[in-house]
């Protein structure tokens, strides 16, 4: 938390940039699992563009060779069981990247930088310069937007799959939702707050996120971010907490 405030390079809480293929494996090789990332924000412009940018909670940044060469990263990246809130940029951002799975994350009230909200950034934000991003799966997340253009925004991208998510707030664009299993409802957290001393993102009894998740995929986490077994019901709960 509280990273990138006064750097001039457009940093974020955590991320990867142009990873290297040390072998030809297409399995998972990069993992963001079980993190809490909050209040990361850039307060001075990124020197390259002279404007405020980034300050994201988690970013998977540029693993596609933009020039069409042979340096595109072939491994997959997994983001699971993360709590991401109150960041200046997007909560979870994928830009010009491929092979990313975003599953069982809880994302709340990001895009605190008004400059980025005005540009249409989302709490989960997928895109980037040409060729954009591709092969990104967004499954079993809970995302609530207050400042951003919407809880789940993507542009200039292909092969983006969204299933069994609970979205609320902002502008939910029907074209962003690739499956009828996505719910547009308040997830009913115990205490939705950007104050770490008050925030409690466990689900209240009767929450629509309970048993809303998809099961049966081998790469879905078997436990939640507190180590509790999934599922406790007929299906796993959406979000980081079972």
XYZ file of C-alpha atoms in Angstrom:
242
model
C 0.000 0.000 0.000
C 0.890 3.696 -0.467
C 3.344 3.120 -3.295
C 4.118 5.308 -6.324
C 2.908 8.616 -4.830
C 5.839 10.783 -5.892
C 7.613 8.745 -8.574
C 7.683 10.092 -12.133
C 7.560 6.732 -13.910
C 3.881 5.734 -13.680
C 4.305 3.007 -11.062
C 1.740 0.849 -9.270
C 1.350 -1.282 -6.168
C 2.659 -4.418 -7.854
C 3.046 -5.630 -11.403
C 5.067 -7.247 -14.163
C 6.468 -5.711 -17.350
C 7.905 -7.491 -20.428
C 8.669 -10.870 -18.827
C 11.227 -13.121 -20.508
C 10.666 -16.613 -21.921
C 13.318 -18.646 -20.120
C 11.632 -21.785 -21.523
C 8.741 -22.694 -23.847
C 6.242 -23.732 -21.161
C 2.698 -22.381 -21.583
C 1.737 -23.230 -17.976
C 1.314 -20.711 -15.126
C 4.634 -19.069 -14.328
C 3.643 -15.717 -12.800
C 1.377 -15.593 -9.735
C -0.304 -12.749 -7.841
C -2.043 -14.678 -5.064
C -3.403 -13.648 -1.674
C -2.366 -9.995 -1.715
C -4.026 -6.892 -0.283
C -3.203 -3.897 -2.494
C -4.639 -0.490 -1.603
C -3.989 3.272 -1.697
C -1.333 3.069 -4.385
C -1.585 6.267 -6.442
C 0.527 8.523 -8.628
C 0.314 12.150 -7.488
C 2.814 13.547 -10.011
C 2.701 13.106 -13.817
C 4.368 10.231 -15.597
C 7.361 11.959 -17.202
C 6.934 10.124 -20.520
C 3.506 11.640 -21.218
C 3.385 14.601 -18.851
C 0.105 13.414 -17.321
C -1.155 11.438 -14.325
C -1.289 7.732 -15.103
C -1.355 4.317 -13.408
C -1.102 3.965 -9.645
C -2.896 0.645 -10.096
C -3.412 -2.030 -7.474
C -2.040 -4.843 -9.679
C -0.957 -4.512 -13.304
C 0.053 -7.120 -15.893
C 1.869 -4.840 -18.305
C 3.054 -5.605 -21.858
C 3.930 -9.226 -22.469
C 3.005 -9.124 -26.179
C 5.652 -8.243 -28.750
C 4.142 -5.128 -30.354
C 6.406 -5.429 -33.393
C 5.231 -8.936 -34.279
C 8.499 -10.572 -33.321
C 9.164 -13.695 -31.280
C 9.375 -12.195 -27.780
C 5.697 -12.512 -26.820
C 5.508 -14.193 -23.408
C 4.011 -17.683 -23.720
C 3.451 -18.514 -20.025
C 0.212 -17.734 -18.215
C -0.318 -15.296 -15.348
C -2.718 -16.012 -12.471
C -4.317 -13.382 -10.235
C -6.404 -14.986 -7.500
C -7.608 -14.365 -3.936
C -6.526 -10.713 -3.960
C -8.252 -7.803 -2.207
C -7.702 -4.613 -4.202
C -9.242 -1.277 -3.247
C -8.837 2.524 -3.164
C -6.016 2.733 -5.718
C -5.495 5.752 -7.943
C -5.634 3.770 -11.173
C -7.444 0.542 -11.919
C -7.718 -2.136 -9.287
C -6.565 -4.865 -11.684
C -5.178 -3.741 -15.043
C -4.084 -5.813 -18.051
C -2.462 -3.802 -20.821
C -1.121 -5.248 -24.084
C -0.855 -8.658 -22.440
C -2.025 -12.212 -23.080
C -2.662 -15.375 -21.091
C -4.065 -13.791 -17.922
C -6.603 -15.359 -15.543
C -8.316 -13.062 -13.014
C -10.265 -15.261 -10.593
C -11.765 -14.948 -7.097
C -10.666 -11.370 -6.446
C -12.490 -8.677 -4.449
C -12.128 -5.241 -6.044
C -13.596 -2.005 -4.646
C -13.585 1.733 -5.304
C -10.449 2.179 -7.372
C -9.681 4.886 -9.988
C -9.342 7.470 -7.226
C -7.369 9.733 -9.607
C -9.996 11.984 -11.254
C -7.810 12.330 -14.352
C -8.108 8.596 -14.985
C -11.800 8.424 -14.116
C -12.384 11.080 -16.797
C -10.557 8.866 -19.309
C -12.905 5.948 -18.624
C -10.691 3.643 -16.595
C -12.415 0.686 -14.916
C -11.902 -1.162 -11.644
C -10.917 -4.183 -13.732
C -9.472 -2.570 -16.856
C -8.239 -4.549 -19.868
C -6.804 -3.046 -23.031
C -3.649 -1.226 -24.069
C -2.151 0.097 -27.299
C -2.439 -2.062 -30.406
C -2.692 -5.001 -30.557
C -4.437 -4.679 -27.161
C -4.791 -7.682 -24.877
C -6.076 -11.184 -25.592
C -6.857 -14.506 -23.925
C -7.952 -12.961 -20.618
C -10.404 -14.809 -18.349
C -12.307 -12.896 -15.652
C -14.178 -15.396 -13.456
C -15.691 -15.475 -9.936
C -14.772 -11.911 -8.961
C -16.721 -9.316 -6.972
C -16.183 -5.798 -8.297
C -17.851 -2.606 -7.032
C -17.170 0.710 -8.734
C -17.691 4.214 -7.344
C -15.263 6.472 -9.205
C -14.444 4.562 -12.368
C -16.305 4.269 -15.647
C -17.451 0.851 -14.507
C -16.488 -2.267 -12.578
C -15.309 -4.105 -15.705
C -14.126 -2.255 -18.802
C -12.180 -3.570 -21.770
C -11.239 -2.101 -25.138
C -9.084 -2.949 -28.149
C -8.927 -6.565 -26.977
C -9.985 -10.016 -28.126
C -10.673 -13.313 -26.400
C -11.871 -11.709 -23.159
C -14.128 -14.069 -21.186
C -16.187 -12.908 -18.191
C -18.266 -15.434 -16.221
C -19.815 -15.742 -12.753
C -18.779 -12.296 -11.566
C -20.776 -9.946 -9.338
C -20.590 -6.369 -10.598
C -22.032 -3.210 -9.101
C -21.746 0.546 -9.573
C -20.534 2.705 -12.394
C -21.569 1.891 -15.922
C -21.841 -1.791 -16.688
C -21.663 -2.067 -20.473
C -23.681 -5.060 -21.757
C -21.059 -5.738 -24.405
C -18.485 -6.278 -21.657
C -20.442 -9.167 -20.186
C -19.855 -12.284 -22.238
C -22.039 -14.636 -20.199
C -25.441 -14.541 -18.503
C -23.892 -15.895 -15.286
C -22.619 -12.412 -14.395
C -24.772 -10.662 -11.772
C -25.379 -6.918 -11.538
C -26.116 -6.648 -7.811
C -24.799 -5.204 -4.572
C -22.589 -7.970 -3.072
C -23.517 -6.896 0.474
C -20.175 -6.770 2.243
C -19.992 -6.394 6.013
C -18.322 -2.972 5.695
C -17.396 -1.502 2.325
C -14.898 1.229 3.151
C -11.635 2.624 1.810
C -10.480 3.117 5.404
C -8.387 0.026 6.237
C -9.429 0.259 9.893
C -13.106 -0.015 8.934
C -13.078 -2.143 5.795
C -14.467 -5.677 6.021
C -15.130 -7.346 2.685
C -16.550 -10.607 4.006
C -20.007 -11.366 2.643
C -23.125 -10.823 4.709
C -25.609 -13.643 5.082
C -27.858 -13.642 2.029
C -25.293 -11.982 -0.241
C -25.912 -12.715 -3.948
C -22.187 -13.515 -4.244
C -22.604 -16.622 -2.064
C -22.525 -19.742 -4.271
C -22.441 -17.474 -7.350
C -19.055 -18.699 -8.562
C -18.229 -21.210 -11.229
C -16.701 -24.536 -10.209
C -15.116 -27.419 -12.058
C -12.076 -25.616 -13.488
C -8.815 -27.183 -12.337
C -7.065 -23.811 -12.035
C -9.596 -22.253 -9.649
C -8.155 -21.945 -6.113
C -9.265 -24.649 -3.673
C -9.106 -22.227 -0.723
C -9.959 -18.558 -0.230
C -7.482 -15.843 0.760
C -7.813 -16.850 4.436
C -7.148 -20.514 3.678
C -10.774 -21.615 4.065
C -11.801 -24.486 1.803
C -13.910 -23.849 -1.297
C -16.745 -24.429 -1.801
C -18.707 -24.356 1.448
C -21.983 -24.415 -0.488
C -23.193 -25.960 -3.726
C -20.773 -23.680 -5.583
C -17.969 -21.348 -4.486
C -18.684 -17.756 -3.522
C -17.516 -15.049 -5.893
C -14.692 -12.878 -4.598
C -11.664 -13.472 -2.405
C -13.635 -14.633 0.661
C -15.603 -17.873 0.733
